[in-house]
Every structure is written in structure tokens, then in C-alpha cells.
XYZ file of C-alpha atoms in Angstrom:
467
model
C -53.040 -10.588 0.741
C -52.583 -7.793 3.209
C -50.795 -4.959 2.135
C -47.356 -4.142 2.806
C -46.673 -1.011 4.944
C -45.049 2.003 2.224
C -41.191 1.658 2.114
C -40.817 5.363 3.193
C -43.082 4.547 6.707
C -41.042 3.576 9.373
C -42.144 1.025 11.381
C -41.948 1.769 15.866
C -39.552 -0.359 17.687
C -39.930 0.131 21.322
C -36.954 -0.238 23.197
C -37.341 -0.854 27.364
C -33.994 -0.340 28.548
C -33.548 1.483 32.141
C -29.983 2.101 31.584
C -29.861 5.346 29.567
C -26.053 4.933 27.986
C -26.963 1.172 26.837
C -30.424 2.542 25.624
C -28.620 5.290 23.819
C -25.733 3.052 22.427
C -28.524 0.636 21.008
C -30.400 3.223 19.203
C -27.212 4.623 17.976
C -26.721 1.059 16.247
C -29.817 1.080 14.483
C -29.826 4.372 13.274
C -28.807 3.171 9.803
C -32.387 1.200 10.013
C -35.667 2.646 9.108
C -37.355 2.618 11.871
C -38.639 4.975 14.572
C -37.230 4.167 17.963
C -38.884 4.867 21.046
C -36.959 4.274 24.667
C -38.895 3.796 27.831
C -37.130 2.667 31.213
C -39.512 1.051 32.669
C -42.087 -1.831 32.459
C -45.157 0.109 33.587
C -44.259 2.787 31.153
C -43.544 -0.269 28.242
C -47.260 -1.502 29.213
C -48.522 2.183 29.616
C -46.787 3.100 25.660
C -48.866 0.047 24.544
C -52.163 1.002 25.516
C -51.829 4.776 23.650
C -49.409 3.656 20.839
C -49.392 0.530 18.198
C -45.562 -0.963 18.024
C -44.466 -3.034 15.414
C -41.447 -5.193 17.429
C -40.007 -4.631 21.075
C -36.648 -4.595 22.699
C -36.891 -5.942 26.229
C -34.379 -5.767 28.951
C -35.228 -8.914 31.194
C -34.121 -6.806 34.288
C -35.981 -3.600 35.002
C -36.573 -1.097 37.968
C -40.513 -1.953 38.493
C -40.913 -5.849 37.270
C -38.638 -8.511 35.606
C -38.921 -8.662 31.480
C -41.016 -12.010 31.539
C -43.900 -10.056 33.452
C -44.010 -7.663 31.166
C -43.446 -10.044 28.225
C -47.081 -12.031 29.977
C -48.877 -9.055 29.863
C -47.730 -7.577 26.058
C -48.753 -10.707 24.723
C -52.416 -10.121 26.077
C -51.902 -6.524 25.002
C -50.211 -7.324 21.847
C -50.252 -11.088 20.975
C -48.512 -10.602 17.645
C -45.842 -8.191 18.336
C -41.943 -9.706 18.397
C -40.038 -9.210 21.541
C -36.280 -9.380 21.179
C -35.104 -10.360 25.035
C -31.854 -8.036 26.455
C -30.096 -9.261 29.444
C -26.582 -9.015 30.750
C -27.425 -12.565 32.377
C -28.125 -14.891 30.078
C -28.846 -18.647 30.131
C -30.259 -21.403 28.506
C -32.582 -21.633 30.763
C -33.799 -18.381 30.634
C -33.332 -17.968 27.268
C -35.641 -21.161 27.250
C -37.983 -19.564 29.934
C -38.512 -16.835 27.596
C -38.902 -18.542 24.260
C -41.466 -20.398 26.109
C -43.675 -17.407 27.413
C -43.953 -15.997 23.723
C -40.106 -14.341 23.100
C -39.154 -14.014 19.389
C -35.617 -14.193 20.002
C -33.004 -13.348 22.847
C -29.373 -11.654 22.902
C -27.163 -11.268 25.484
C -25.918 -8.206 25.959
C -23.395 -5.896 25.766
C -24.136 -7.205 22.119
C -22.154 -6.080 19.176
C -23.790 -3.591 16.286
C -24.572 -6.285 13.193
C -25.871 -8.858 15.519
C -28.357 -6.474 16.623
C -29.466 -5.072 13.397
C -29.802 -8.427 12.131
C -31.297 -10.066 14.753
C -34.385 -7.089 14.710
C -34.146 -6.922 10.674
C -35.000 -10.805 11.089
C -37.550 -10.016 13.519
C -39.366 -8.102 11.293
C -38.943 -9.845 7.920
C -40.415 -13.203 9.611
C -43.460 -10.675 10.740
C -43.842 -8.386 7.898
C -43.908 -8.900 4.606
C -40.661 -9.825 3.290
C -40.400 -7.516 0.632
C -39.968 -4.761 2.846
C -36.410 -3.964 3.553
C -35.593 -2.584 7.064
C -31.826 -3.400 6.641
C -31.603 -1.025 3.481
C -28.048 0.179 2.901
C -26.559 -1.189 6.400
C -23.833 -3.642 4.943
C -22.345 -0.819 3.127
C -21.379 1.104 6.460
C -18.987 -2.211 7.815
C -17.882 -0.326 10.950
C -18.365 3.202 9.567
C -20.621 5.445 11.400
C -21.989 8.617 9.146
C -23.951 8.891 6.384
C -22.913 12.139 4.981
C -22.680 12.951 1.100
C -18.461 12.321 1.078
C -19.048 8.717 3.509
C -21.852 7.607 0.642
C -19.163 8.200 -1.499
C -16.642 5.842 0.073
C -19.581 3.548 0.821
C -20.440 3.019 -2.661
C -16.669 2.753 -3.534
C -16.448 -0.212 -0.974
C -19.438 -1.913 -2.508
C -18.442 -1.498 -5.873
C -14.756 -2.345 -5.933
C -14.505 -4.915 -2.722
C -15.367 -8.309 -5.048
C -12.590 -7.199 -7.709
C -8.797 -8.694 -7.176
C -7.671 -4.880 -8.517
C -5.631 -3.259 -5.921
C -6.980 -0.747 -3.813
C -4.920 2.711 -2.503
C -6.894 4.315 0.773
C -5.816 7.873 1.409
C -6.917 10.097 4.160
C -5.220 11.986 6.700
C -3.966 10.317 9.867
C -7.278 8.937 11.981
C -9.840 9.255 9.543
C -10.327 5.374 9.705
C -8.153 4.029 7.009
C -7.708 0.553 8.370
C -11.532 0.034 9.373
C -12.148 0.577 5.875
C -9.508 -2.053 4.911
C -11.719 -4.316 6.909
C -14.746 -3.086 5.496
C -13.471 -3.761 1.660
C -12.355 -7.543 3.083
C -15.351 -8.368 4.811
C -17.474 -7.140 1.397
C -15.541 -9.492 -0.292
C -15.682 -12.921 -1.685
C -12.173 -13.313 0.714
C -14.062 -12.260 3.821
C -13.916 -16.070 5.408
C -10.359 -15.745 4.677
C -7.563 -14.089 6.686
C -6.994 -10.032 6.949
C -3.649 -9.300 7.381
C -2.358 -5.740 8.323
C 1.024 -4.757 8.308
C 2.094 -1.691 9.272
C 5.099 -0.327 7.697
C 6.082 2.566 9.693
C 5.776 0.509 12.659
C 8.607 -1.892 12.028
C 11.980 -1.217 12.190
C 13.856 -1.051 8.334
C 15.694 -4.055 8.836
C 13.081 -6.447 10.117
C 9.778 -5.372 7.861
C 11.165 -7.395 5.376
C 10.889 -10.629 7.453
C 7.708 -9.044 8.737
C 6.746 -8.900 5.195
C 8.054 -12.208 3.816
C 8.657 -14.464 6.862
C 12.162 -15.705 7.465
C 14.034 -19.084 7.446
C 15.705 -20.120 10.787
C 19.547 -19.538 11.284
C 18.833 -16.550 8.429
C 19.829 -13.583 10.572
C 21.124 -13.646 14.383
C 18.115 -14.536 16.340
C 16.299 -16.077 13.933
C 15.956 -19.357 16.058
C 13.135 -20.862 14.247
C 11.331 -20.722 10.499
C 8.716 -17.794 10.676
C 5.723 -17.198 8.320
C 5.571 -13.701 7.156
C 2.354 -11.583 6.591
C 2.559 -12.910 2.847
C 1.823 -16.190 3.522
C -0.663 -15.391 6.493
C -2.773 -13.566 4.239
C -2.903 -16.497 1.696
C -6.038 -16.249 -0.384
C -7.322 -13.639 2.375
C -6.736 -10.007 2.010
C -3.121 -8.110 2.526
C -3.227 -4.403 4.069
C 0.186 -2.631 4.080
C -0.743 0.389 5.983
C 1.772 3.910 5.532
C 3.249 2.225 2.910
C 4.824 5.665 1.682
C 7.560 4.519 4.649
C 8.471 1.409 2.970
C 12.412 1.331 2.496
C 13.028 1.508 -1.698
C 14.819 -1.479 -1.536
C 12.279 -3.285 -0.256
C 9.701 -1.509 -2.722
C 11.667 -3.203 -5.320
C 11.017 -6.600 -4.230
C 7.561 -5.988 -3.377
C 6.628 -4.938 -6.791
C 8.450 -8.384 -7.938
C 6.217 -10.046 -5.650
C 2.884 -8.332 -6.463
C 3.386 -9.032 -10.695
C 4.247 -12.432 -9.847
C 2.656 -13.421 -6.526
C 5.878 -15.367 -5.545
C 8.189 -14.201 -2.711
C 11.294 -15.420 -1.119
C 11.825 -15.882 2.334
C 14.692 -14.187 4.299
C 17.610 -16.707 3.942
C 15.815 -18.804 1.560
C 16.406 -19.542 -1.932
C 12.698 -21.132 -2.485
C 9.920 -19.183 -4.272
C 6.418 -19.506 -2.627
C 3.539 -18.587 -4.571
C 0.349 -17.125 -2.578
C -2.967 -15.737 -3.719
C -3.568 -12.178 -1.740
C -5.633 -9.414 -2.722
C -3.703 -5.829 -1.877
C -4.891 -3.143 0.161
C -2.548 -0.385 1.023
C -2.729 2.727 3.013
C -0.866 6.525 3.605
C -1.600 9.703 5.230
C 0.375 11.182 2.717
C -0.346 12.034 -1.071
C 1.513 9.027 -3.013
C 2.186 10.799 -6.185
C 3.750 13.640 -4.366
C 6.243 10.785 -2.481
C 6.497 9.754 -5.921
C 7.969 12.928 -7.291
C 10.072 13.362 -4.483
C 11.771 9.877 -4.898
C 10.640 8.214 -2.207
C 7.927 6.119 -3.193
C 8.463 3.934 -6.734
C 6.402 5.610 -9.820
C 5.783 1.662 -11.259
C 5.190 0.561 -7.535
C 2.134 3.808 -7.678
C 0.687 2.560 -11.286
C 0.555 -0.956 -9.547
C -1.236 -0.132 -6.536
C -3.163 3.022 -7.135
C -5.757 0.931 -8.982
C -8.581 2.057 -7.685
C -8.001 5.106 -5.070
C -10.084 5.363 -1.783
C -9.997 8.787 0.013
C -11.657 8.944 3.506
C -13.049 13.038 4.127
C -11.240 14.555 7.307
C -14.023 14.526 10.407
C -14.164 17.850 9.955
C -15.584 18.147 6.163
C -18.205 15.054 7.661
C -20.639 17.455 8.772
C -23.447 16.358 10.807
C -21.505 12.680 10.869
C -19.330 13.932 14.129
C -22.314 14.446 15.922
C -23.471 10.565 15.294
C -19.813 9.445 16.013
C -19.950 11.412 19.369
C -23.255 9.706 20.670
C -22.138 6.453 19.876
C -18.875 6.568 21.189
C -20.648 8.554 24.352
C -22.824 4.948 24.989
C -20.218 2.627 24.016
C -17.362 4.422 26.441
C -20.181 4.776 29.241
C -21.060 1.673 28.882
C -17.300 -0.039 29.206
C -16.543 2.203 31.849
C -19.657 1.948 33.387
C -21.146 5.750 33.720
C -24.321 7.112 33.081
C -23.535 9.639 29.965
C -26.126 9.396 27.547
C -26.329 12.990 26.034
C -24.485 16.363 25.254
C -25.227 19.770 25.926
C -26.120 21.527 22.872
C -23.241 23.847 23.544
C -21.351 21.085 23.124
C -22.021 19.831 20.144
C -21.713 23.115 18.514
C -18.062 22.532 19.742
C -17.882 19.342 18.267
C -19.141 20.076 14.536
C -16.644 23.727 14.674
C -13.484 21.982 15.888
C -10.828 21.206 12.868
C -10.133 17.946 14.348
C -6.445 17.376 13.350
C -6.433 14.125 15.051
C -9.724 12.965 13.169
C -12.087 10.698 14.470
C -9.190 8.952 16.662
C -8.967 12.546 18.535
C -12.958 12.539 18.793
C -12.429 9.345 20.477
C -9.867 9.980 23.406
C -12.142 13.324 24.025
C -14.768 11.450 24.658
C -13.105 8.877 26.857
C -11.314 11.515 28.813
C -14.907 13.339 29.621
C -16.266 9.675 30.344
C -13.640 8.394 32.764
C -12.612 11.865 34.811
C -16.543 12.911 35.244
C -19.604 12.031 36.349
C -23.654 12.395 35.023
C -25.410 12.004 32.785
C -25.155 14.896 30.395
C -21.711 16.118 28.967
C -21.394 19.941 29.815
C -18.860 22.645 28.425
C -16.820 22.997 31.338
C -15.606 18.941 30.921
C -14.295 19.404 27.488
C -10.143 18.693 27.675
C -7.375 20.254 26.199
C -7.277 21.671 23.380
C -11.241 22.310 23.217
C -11.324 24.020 26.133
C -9.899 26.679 24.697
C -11.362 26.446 21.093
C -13.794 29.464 20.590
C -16.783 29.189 18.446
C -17.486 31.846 16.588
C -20.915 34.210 17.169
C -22.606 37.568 16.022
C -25.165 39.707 17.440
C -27.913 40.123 15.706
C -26.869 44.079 15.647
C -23.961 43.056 13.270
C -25.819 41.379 10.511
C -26.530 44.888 8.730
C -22.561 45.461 8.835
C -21.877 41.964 7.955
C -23.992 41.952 4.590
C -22.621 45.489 3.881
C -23.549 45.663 -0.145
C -20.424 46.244 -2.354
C -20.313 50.180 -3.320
C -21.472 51.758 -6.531
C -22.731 54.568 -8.099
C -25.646 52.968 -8.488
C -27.641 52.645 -5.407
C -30.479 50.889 -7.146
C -28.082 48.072 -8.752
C -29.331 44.524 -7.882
C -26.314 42.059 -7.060
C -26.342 38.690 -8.336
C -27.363 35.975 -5.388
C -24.400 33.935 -6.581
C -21.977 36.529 -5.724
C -23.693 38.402 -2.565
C -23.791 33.919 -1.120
C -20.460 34.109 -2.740
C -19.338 37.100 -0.302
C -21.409 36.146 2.672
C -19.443 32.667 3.264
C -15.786 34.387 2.686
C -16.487 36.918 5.214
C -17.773 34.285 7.301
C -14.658 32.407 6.868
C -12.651 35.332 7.415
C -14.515 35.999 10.756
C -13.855 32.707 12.156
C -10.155 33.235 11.895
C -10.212 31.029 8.760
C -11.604 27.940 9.925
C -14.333 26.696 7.397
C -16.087 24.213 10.376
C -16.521 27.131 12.383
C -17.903 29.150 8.922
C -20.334 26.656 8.124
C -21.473 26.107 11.638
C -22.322 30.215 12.085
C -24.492 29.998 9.139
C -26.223 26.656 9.584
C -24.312 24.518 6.412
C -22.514 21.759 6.210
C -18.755 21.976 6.021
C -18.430 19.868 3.258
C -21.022 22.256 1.509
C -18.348 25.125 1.985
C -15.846 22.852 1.034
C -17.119 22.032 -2.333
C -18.436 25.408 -3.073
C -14.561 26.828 -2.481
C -13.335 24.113 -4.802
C -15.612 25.244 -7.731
C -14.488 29.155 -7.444
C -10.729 27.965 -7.091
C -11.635 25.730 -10.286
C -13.162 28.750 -11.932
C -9.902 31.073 -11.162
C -7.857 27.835 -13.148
């Protein structure tokens, strides 16, 4: 039996794709896969990268600069008779996507195609060529829309996994943006309810004296303007998954009967006198800490204990590290490619701005910067001077190399020859760092080449220590 290639090689995907922001956008989606990408824009440079290089699969646009995708598909399979090609085209047919299975073509999407169908339409690629025992698709399912794959995002990853089968409530926390209903979906589509209905409700959204209806449905003639019967997120959601997003703003009154109905999964619709029984498994939301609404009387302490089952916190952008920098690309290719620009890359200065930024708006914020610099520019390359308001103005932090005597100034003692412990001269180095970048702890850990989140946790242990 031949031998299968070592799980920590990567096998070469070649991707021919003239369109840089769809090339980028595509690579950006298989990141999560182990495998070593290289882009090319043309055919003569696909053919050349065969005759120097050996590939193990190849991602073909059928329309390129030089030659169409079936000439070059003829020649790689003189070149390379047993290498998959995965066809690309914005103008697909059966009949081409007949031509093409014809001439030798493993498989064939049409593009702009979405993230899963393309990793698992190359992870089948490759399983039906390799050996099957090696797994290209790893960890993907775990990520469910999520883009990062920082220590905190494992985290919530392997919270996902591990809780989404369960029926036990689930309480996701994170500040405003961070993503809280994509992971909702993510838990559901984990789930043995995923080819059931998802039904999100949010609670700050409707007005006090129609969430209940929202909520429960309503009978017709049960309020004025209540023309017909109406089916209420409740029953929508039957045997599917429920998400109750800021739930913190739920009216107390309305708490009450919501607790009724999650103990005994019956409700009562507005102006109705009949229980209804449904099977939903509960996902809620806030961007608020639940057992401080709790102790200020506005959120019900037996309500908490029923729903805080098992507690979800998405990390600010900001404490993701290196993950903003991933989220920025792929947002870059999939913006430039809806709005149909050429952006495929940011200027280093740029991304320093990116991963030193505090983000209040989270990865939602990230998002409308992007598409502002997308729509209102033009190139290729996103510069400094097309960053909007606020970064325009945000400052990143920098020191000469003249100031790093005065910046590791050792404490005073008598003692000249005293040797400091490492743990408090690193101890020192990232509070005056901190205290040099006017507080901000992205803009710390950028200036001396950490991750935030590495700051972040090393903060928490000294505040634990002063407990």
C-alpha cells in the first residue's frame, strides 16, 4: 500500500484565479485547511508552476487572461494526469460543466461560491485521491461562520462543540458586535436540531407591548389590529432552536411568563385561553453582565439559574490578537468582490492600525471600515491615508531605538550589582508599555510584538495575586 503523506505536511493546492480579490477571498476560506496555497493568474504561469513544482489538486478559473480553463485543463492532464481540478466560473452550465467533466475535471462550482461548499468540495477532492485517513478538513466544522483561531476563539469553539447536542440552555455574553448571534447559529447548526428551524428574536428590538405576541403569537380580534391568528416565534421554532437575543431588555412581566413557559414548554397565545406545548432548545443573548441586571432588579434571579446553564462569552476583537488581521482580509475579498473592486491586500501600516485599535464597535465596526475603504476608493492595496473616522486619527504608539535604555531604566538600590527577577523586570516592562500608549493594552502588546490577549491574561493573574 503506498504510504500516506505525514499529517503535519501540507499538501499544494494551486489556485489559477486572475482576479486578485476572488483569489484572495478563496484562500481566505481555506485557511482553516492544511494545505499550502499557491495563486497564479494566469494559464501559462498554471502550466509554467507545473513543470518546476509537484501539486497535489488545482483550482481552475474556466476564464483567464491568456487561454480558457479547458486548454489548460488538456494540457495539465498530459502534465499531470492524476491531479484533481476543481473548475471556477462565474458562468456556469450544464453543458460546460459537462464539457469539463468530460475533458478530465474532478468537479465544478460556480462561483461567487459560499465558504463550506468550497472546503468541502476540495476536502472531497482530496480524500477520493489520497488516502482517506488523512484529514484535510481537521477542525473546520468547529469555526461555523467564525473566522480566527486564536487561544480565546478555540475556547468558544470547543464550547460550541461540546455543549451544541445537549437540550441545556445556553447564555452567550460578549460585548455589542463580537458575533453573538453567528454563534447562535453556529451552536444550532452543530446540533441534532440543525434541519430544524432557528428562530431569533430580538428583544430590544420590539416595542414592550408587542414582544409578547412576537414571543407567543396572538389570536385574531385579541388586541386592535390583530386582524388575523399569528404564530409567534415559540411555535416557529418548534423542535428547532429559539435565540432571544438582549434578553436583559425583556419587560419583568413578561420574564415571568417566560420562565412559566421554559419549565413547562407550554405557552398561551395573546387572547387565548389554550395551552400549546412545543419542543425548543433556548439560546439567549446580552451585551450586558446578567448577574449584575440581576442584582439591580431588572433581570429575574430564577429566570438567570434557568438560562445561564452553560455560559458562552465571545473575547472583544481587540483581545483576538492576530484574528483581526484574518477578519480584515476576508472581509477585504468578500466586500471587493460584491462591490466589484480590485482590493486584495493592506499596507503593513495598516494593519498595525488594525491589531492597536480598541475596537468598541467589535468586529461589526471592522466591517463598515472596511466597506467604507472598499466603496469610496480605488486599487488594489489599502493605504493609511483611506482609513475613516475614527482611525484616522488613532495614533499607534512608537519608540526610538535611543529610548530603550530610558525605557528599561532598572529600579534603584544601593546595590548596583543586585540582579532583578525576570518576572518582575517583564512585569515592569509591559506596565510602562501600557502606560506609554495612553493605557490602551492593543496598542501595548502591539509595541512589543505580543498578543493582546497575552497582556490580558498576564494582568488578570497580578490583579488575582493582589486578591
Amino acid at each position: 500500500m503506498p504510504k500516506n503523506k505525514a499529517e503535519n505536511q501540507q499538501l499544494k493546492l494551486l489556485m489559477v484565479e486572475d482576479t486578485l480579490s476572488v483569489a484572495t477571498l478563496y484562500q481566505t476560506y481555506l485557511a482553516t485547511l492544511n494545505l499550502d496555497i499557491c495563486i497564479v493568474s494566469s494559464g501559462e504561469a498554471a502550466l509554467a508552476h507545473l513543470t518546476q513544482h509537484s501539486i497535489d489538486l488545482m483550482l481552475l478559473d474556466l476564464h483567464l487572461p491568456d487561454m480558457t480553463g479547458m486548454d489548460v485543463l488538456k494540457k495539465v492532464r498530459t502534465q499531470a494526469p492524476k491531479v484533481p481540478v476543481i473548475f471556477m466560473t462565474a458562468y456556469g452550465s450544464i453543458e460546460v460543466a459537462v464539457e469539463a467533466m468530460r475533458a478530465g475535471a474532478h468537479d465544478f462550482l460556480i462561483k461567487p461560491c459560499e465558504a463550506d461548499q468550497l472546503r468541502i468540495t476540495v476536502s472531497k477532492a482530496i480524500h477520493q485521491t489520497q488516502n482517506a485517513q488523512y484529514d484535510v478538513l481537521g477542525d473546520v466544522s468547529q469555526y461555523q461562520g467564525f473566522i480566527g483561531s486564536s487561544s480565546s476563539m478555540q475556547q468558544v469553539y470547543k464550547t460550541i462543540d461540546s455543549a451544541a447536542s445537549s437540550k441545556a440552555s445556553i447564555f452567550i455574553t460578549g460585548e455589542s458586535g463580537t458575533g453573538k448571534e453567528v454563534c447562535a447559529e453556529a451552536i444550532h447548526s452543530v446540533s441534532n436540531r440543525s434541519t430544524q428551524p432557528f428562530i431569533a428574536l430580538n428583544c430590544a428590538a420590539i416595542p414592550k407591548d408587542l414582544i409578547e405576541s412576537e414571543l407567543f403569537g396572538h389570536v385574531k380580534g385579541a388586541f386592535t389590529g390583530a386582524a388575523t391568528d399569528r404564530k409567534g416565534a415559540a411555535e416557529l421554532a418548534d423542535g428547532g432552536t429559539l435565540f432571544l437575543d438582549e434578553l436583559c431588555e425583556m419587560d419583568l412581566e413578561l420574564q415571568t411568563k417566560l420562565l412559566r413557559f421554559i419549565q413547562t414548554s407550554t405557552y398561551q397565545k395573546v387572547g387565548s385561553s389554550k395551552l400549546s406545548r412545543v419542543d425548543v432548545r433556548f439560546v439567549c443573548a446580552t451585551n450586558k453582565d446578567p448577574w449584575d441586571e440581576v442584582r439591580k432588579g431588572r433581570f429575574r434571579e430564577d429566570l438567570y439559574y434557568r438560562l445561564y446553564v452553560i455560559p458562552l462569552h465571545l473575547p472583544p476583537l481587540r483581545e483576538r490578537g492576530d484574528d483581526i488581521v484574518e477578519i480584515a482580509y476576508s472581509l477585504l475579498g468578500f466586500t471587493s468582490l460584491e462591490e466589484n473592486k480590485n482590493f486584495g491586500k493592506f499596507q503593513e501600516e495598516v494593519l498595525r492600525h488594525f491589531v492597536s485599535y480598541p475596537w468598541p464597535g467589535n468586529v461589526r465596526q471592522l466591517q463598515n471600515v472596511i466597506r467604507n475603504i472598499v466603496v469610496l476608493n480605488e486599487g488594489e492595496e489599502v493605504t493609511l491615508d483611506m482609513l475613516p473616522s475614527p482611525l484616522d486619527r488613532f495614533k499607534v504608539a512608537s519608540f526610538s531605538e535611543d529610548a530603550i535604555d530610558t525605557f528599561l531604566d532598572p529600579e534603584h538600590s544601593d546595590d548596583s550589582r543586585k540582579i532583578i527577577p525576570l518576572a518582575q523586570v517583564e512585569r515592569r516592562v509591559i506596565e510602562r508599555a501600557i502606560q506609554l500608549c495612553g493605557g490602551s493594552i492593543p496598542s501595548a502588546a502591539a509595541e512589543l510584538d505580543v498578543s493582546a490577549s497575552t497582556l490580558y491574561r498576564k494582568l488578570e493573574k497580578w490583579e488575582k495575586g493582589r486578591g
